[in-house]
Coordinates of C-alpha atoms and ligand atoms in Angstrom, one line a residue:
X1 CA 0.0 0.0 0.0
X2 CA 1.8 3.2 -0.9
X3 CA 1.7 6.6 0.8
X4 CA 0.8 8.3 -2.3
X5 CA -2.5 7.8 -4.3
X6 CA -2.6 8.0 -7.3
X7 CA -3.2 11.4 -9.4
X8 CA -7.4 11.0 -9.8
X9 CA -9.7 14.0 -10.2
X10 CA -11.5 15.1 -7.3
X11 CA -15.5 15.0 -7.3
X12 CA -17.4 18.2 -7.7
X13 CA -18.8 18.1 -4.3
X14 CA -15.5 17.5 -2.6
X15 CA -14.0 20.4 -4.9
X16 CA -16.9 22.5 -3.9
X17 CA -16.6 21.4 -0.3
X18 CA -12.5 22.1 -0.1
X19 CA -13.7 25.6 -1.7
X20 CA -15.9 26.7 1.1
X21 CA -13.3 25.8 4.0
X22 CA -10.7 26.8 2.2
X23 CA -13.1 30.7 3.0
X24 CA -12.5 30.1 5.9
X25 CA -9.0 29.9 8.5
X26 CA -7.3 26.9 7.6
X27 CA -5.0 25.5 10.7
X28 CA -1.2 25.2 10.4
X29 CA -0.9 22.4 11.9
X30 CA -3.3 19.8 12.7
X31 CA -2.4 16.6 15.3
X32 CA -4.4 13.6 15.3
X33 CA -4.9 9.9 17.9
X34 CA -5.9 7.8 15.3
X35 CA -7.8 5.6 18.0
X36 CA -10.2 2.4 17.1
X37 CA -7.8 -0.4 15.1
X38 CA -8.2 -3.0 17.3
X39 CA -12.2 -2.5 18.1
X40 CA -12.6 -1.9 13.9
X41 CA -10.8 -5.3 13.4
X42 CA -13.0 -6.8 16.0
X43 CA -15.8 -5.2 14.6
X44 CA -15.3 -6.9 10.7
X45 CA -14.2 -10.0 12.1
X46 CA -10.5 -9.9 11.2
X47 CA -6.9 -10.2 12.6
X48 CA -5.9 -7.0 14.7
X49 CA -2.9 -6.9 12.0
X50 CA -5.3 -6.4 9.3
X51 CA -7.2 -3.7 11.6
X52 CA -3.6 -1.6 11.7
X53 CA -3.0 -2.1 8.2
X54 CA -6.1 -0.7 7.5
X55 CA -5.2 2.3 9.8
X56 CA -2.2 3.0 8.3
X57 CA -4.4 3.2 4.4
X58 CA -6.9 5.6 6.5
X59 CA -3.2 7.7 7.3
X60 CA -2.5 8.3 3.7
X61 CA -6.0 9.3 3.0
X62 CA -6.0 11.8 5.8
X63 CA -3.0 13.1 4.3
X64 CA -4.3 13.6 1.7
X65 CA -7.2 15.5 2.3
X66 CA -4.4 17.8 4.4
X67 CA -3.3 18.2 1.5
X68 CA -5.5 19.2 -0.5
X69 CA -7.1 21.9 1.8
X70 CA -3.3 23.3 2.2
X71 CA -2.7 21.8 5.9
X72 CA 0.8 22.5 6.1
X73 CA 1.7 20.1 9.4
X74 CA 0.4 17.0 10.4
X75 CA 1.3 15.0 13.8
X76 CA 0.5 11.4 14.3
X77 CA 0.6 9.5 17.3
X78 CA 1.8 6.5 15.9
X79 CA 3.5 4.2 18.9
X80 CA 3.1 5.7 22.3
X81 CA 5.4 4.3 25.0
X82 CA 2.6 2.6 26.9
X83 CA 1.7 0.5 23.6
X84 CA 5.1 -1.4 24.5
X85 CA 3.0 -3.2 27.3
X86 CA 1.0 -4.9 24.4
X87 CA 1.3 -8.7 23.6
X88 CA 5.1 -8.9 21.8
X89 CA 3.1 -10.5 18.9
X90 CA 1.5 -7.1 18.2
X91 CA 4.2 -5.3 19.2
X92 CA 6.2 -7.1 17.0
X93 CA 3.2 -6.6 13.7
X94 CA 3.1 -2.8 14.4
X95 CA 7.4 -2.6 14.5
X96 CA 7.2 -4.2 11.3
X97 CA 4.2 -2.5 9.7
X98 CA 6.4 0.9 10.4
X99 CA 9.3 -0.2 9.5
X100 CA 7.7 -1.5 6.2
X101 CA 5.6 1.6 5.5
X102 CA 9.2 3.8 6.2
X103 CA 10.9 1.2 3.5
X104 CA 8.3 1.9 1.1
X105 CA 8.1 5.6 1.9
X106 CA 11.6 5.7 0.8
X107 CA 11.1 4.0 -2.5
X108 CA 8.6 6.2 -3.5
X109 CA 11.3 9.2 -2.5
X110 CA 10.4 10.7 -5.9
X111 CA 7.1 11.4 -4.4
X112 CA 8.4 13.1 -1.4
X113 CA 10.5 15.9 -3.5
X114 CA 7.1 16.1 -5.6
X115 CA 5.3 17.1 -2.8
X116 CA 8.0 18.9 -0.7
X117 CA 7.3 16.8 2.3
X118 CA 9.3 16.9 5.9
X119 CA 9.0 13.9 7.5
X120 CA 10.0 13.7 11.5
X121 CA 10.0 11.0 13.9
X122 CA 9.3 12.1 16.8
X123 CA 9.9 10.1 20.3
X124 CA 12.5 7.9 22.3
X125 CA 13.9 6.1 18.9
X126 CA 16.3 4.4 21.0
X127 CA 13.3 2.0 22.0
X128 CA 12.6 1.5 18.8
X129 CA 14.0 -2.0 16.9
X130 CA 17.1 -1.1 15.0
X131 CA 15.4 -2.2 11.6
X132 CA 12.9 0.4 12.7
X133 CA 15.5 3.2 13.2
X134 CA 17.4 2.8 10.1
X135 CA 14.3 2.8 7.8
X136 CA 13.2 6.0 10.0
X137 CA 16.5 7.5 9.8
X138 CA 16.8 7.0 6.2
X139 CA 13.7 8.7 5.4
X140 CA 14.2 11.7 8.1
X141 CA 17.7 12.6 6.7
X142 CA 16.3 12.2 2.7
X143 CA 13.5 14.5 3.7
X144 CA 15.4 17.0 5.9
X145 CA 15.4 20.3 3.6
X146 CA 12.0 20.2 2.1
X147 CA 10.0 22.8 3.9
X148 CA 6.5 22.7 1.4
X149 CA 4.5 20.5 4.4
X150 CA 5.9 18.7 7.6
X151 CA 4.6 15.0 8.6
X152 CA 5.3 14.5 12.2
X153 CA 5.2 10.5 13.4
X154 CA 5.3 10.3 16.6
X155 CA 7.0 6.8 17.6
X156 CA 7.6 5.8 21.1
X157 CA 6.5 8.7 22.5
X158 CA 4.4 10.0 25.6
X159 CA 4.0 13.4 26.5
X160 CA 5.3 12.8 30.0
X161 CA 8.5 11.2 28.6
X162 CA 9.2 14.3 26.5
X163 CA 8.6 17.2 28.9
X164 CA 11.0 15.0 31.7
X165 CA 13.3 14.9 29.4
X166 CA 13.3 18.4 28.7
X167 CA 13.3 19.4 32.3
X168 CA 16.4 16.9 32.7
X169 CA 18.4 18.4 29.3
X170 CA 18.1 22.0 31.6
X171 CA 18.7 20.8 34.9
X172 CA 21.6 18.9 33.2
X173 CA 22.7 22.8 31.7
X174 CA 22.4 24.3 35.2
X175 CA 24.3 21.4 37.0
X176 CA 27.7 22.2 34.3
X177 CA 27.2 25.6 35.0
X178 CA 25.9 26.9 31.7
X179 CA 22.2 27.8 33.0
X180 CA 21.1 29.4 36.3
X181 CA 17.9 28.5 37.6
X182 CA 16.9 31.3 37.1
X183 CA 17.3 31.0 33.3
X184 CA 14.6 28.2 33.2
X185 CA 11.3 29.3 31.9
X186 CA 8.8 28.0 29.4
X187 CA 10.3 29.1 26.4
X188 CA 13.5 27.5 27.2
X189 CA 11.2 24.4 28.1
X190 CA 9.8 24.8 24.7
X191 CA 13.1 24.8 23.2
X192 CA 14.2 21.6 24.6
X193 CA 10.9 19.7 23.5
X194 CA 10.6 17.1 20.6
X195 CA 8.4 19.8 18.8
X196 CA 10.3 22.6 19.2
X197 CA 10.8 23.4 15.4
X198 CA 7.3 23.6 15.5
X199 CA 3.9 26.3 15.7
X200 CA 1.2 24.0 18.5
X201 CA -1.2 22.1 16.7
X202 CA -4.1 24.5 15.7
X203 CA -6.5 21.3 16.5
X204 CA -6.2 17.6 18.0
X205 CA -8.4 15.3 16.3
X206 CA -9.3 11.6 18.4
X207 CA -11.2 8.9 16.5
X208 CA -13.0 6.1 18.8
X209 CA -15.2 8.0 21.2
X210 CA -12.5 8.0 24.0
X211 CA -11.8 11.2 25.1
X212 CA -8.7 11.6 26.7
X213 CA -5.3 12.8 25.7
X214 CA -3.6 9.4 26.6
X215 CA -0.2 11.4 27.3
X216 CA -0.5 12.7 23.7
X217 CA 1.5 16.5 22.8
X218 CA -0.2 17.8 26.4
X219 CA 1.9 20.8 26.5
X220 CA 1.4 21.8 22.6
X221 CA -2.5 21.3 22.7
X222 CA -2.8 23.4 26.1
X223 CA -5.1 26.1 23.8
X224 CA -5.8 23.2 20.5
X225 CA -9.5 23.2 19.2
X226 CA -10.2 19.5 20.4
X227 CA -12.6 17.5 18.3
X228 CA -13.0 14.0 20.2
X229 CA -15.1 12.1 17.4
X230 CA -17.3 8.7 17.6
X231 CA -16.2 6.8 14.7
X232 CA -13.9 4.4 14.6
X233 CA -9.5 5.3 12.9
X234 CA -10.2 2.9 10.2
X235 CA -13.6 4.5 9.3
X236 CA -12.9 7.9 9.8
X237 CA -14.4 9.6 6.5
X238 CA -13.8 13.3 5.3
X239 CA -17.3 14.4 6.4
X240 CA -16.0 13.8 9.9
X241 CA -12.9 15.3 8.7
X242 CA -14.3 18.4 7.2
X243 CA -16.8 18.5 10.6
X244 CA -13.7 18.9 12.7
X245 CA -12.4 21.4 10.5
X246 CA -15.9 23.6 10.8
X247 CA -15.2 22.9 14.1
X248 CA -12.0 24.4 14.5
X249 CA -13.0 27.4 12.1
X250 CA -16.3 27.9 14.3
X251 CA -14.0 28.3 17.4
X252 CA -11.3 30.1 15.9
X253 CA -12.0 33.7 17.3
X254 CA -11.6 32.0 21.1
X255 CA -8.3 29.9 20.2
X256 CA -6.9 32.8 18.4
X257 CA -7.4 35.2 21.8
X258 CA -6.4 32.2 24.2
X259 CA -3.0 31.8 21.7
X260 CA -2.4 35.2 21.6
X261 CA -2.6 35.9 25.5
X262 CA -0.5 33.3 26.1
X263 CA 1.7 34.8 23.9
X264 CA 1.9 38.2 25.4
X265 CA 2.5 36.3 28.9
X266 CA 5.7 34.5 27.5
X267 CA 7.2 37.9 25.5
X268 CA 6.3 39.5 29.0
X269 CA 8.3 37.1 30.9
X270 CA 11.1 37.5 28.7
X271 CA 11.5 41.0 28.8
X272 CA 10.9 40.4 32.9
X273 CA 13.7 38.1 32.2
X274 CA 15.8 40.4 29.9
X275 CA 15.2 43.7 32.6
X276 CA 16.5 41.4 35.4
X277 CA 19.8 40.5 33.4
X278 CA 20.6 44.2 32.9
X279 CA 20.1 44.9 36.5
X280 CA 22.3 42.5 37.4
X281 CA 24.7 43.1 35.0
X282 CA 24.4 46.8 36.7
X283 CA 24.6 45.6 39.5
X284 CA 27.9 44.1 38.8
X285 CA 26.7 40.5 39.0
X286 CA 28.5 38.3 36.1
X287 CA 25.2 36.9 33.9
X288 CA 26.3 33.4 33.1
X289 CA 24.1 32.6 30.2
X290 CA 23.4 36.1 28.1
X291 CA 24.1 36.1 25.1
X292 CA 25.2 39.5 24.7
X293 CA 22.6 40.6 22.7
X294 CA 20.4 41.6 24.6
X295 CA 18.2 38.2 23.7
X296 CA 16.4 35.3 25.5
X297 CA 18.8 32.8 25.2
X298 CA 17.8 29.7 23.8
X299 CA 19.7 26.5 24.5
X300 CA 21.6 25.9 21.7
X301 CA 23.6 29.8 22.4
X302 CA 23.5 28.9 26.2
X303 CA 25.5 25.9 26.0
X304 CA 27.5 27.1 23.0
X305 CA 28.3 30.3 24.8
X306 CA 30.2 28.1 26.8
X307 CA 32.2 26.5 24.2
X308 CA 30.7 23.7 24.2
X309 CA 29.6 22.0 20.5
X310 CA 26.1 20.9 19.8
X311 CA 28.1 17.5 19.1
X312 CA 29.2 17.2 22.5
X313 CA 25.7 17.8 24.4
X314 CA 22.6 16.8 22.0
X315 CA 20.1 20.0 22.9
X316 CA 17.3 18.3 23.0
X317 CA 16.3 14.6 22.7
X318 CA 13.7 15.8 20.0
X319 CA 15.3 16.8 17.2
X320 CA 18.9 17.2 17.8
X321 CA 18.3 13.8 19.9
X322 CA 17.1 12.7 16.5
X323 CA 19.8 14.1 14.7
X324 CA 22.1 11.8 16.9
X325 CA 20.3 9.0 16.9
X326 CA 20.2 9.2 13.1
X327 CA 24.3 9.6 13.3
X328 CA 24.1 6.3 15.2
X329 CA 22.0 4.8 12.8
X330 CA 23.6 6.1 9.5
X331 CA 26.5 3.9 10.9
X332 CA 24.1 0.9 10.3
X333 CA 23.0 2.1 7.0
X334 CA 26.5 2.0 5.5
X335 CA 26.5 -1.7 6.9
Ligands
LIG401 C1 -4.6 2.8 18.0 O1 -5.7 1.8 17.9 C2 -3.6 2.6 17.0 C3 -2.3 2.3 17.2 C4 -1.7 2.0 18.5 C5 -1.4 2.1 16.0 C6 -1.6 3.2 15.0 C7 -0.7 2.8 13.8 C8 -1.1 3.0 12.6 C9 -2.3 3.6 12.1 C10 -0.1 2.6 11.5 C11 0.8 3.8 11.4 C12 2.0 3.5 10.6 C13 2.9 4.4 10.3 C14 4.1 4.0 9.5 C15 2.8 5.8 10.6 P1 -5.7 0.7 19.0 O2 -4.8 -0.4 18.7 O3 -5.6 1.4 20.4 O4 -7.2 0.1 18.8 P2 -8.3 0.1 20.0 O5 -8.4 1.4 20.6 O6 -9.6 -0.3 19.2 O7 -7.9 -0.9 21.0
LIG402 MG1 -6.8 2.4 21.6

């Protein structure tokens, strides 16, 4: 089953209903629990394998429909850590559906320059079989400059893991000396997250009727337009899909003001931040961690301020994490 369907024309009442949303705000980024596989497969009488392969073909027409309404960012939730505590034979089927679906995204790598695609993997790799991180890796680092549209996959991940890490990455900075305490704050939280090369999803869609978060992006979705829907991953259809747009458009005045307050409290902050180093700069106190311009730092010019290389201290176990684990894996690649 490839990622990509094939070039068909779209009906007119899908062409006429992309037109009338596209009216209206489109989000930026959209991040979606595709929940239900296992209840679907029990549901049509077939192996739970069958029921995530059938997920995965809903994926790429969700994409798709992204697409074609101009959604520029899409985040999965793909493998959360928890989903480890399965039986190893479905572990072991969902490993190797991934590790398949990477393979094949790769052969079909023409299609990913064709359509500008990012593609991220986002979570504790590391837990991840090997196989598994090498076909992830290859497709991260093949994708890594196209900026038209970013798919996040979110692979071993939980929320909880994430922001720990994060808070362990700073406390890490302040315990060589490279951070005060007083330098932690939520943008230098946000820095050190998985998704910190990225806006918060503008909406959180969950299939299945449960409605819960299940340790899923809880920091980015603090102000999301939440659409928790009935229907089942593998039969999500775009009505639903255009539902939860109207949804999000419907709302959009309140998440625009909740967004933008939060906004003005972090730039506040800053500047609070920013005043204090000057004082104590005045005051003739030595500021550790400013960067001499005058600017927040973030971590990457805190830790190199003190001569110390991105190589040495991976900023964040998100992306730069990535970036190392994919120098770990590009070792096995050459293999
Ligand atoms: C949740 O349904 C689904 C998963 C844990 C797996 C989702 C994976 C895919 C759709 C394939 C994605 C593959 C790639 C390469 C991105 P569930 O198993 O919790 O079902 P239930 O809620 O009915 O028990
Ligand atoms: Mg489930």
């Amino acid at each position: 089953m490839s990622w990509f369907k094939e070039e068909r024309k779209t009906s007119f009442i899908r062409t006429f209903c992309n037109n009338v949303i596209k009216a209206g705000q489109i989000p930026k980024h959209v991040a979606i629990i595709m929940d239900g596989n296992r209840r679907f497969a029990k549901k049509v009488k077939c192996e739970r394998s069958k029921g995530h392969e059938k997920g995965f073909e809903k994926l790429t027409e969700v994409l798709e429909w992204c697409f074609d309404l101009g959604i520029p960012e899409v985040t999965v939730y793909a493998f959360s850590i928890e989903n480890f505590k399965r039986s190893k034979e479905e572990v072991d089927g969902l490993m190797e559906l991934a590790t398949q679906k990477f393979d094949r995204l790769m052969e079909e790598k023409e299609m990913i320059m064709k359509h500008g695609v990012c593609v991220r993997a986002l979570g504790d790799l590391t837990m991840l079989p090997e196989e598994l991180q090498r076909s992830v890796a290859r497709v991260v680092k093949y994708s890594q400059n196209n900026t038209k549209a970013t798919l996040n996959v979110c692979l071993a991940y939980t929320s909880r893991h994430e922001i720990s890490n994060a808070v362990k990455l700073m406390a890490e900075g302040v315990e060589l000396g490279l951070l005060k305490a007083s330098d932690i704050s939520e943008s230098l939280l946000e820095k050190c997250l998985y998704t910190s090369h990225s806006p918060h999803p503008d909406m959180l869609i969950r299939t299945s009727g449960e409605v819960r978060f299940s340790d899923f992006l809880l920091w980015q979705c603090s102000y999301s337009s939440l659409s928790f829907l009935k229907v089942l991953w593998p039969e999500f259809s775009v009505w639903d899909f255009y539902g939860a747009i109207l949804s999000f458009q419907w709302n959009y005045k309140a998440f625009k003001d909740a967004t933008e307050s939060c906004r003005i409290k972090q730039t506040q902050a800053e500047l609070d931040w920013e005043l204090q180093c000057v004082l104590d700069e005045m005051a003739g106190v030595s500021v550790s961690v400013s960067n001499g311009n005058g600017h927040m730092p973030n971590t990457r010019s805190a830790f190199e301020q003190n001569g110390t290389t991105t190589e040495e201290i991976p900023l964040t176990n998100g992306y730069h994490g990535l970036q190392t684990s994919i120098h770990n894996v590009e070792e096995l690649i050459t293999k």
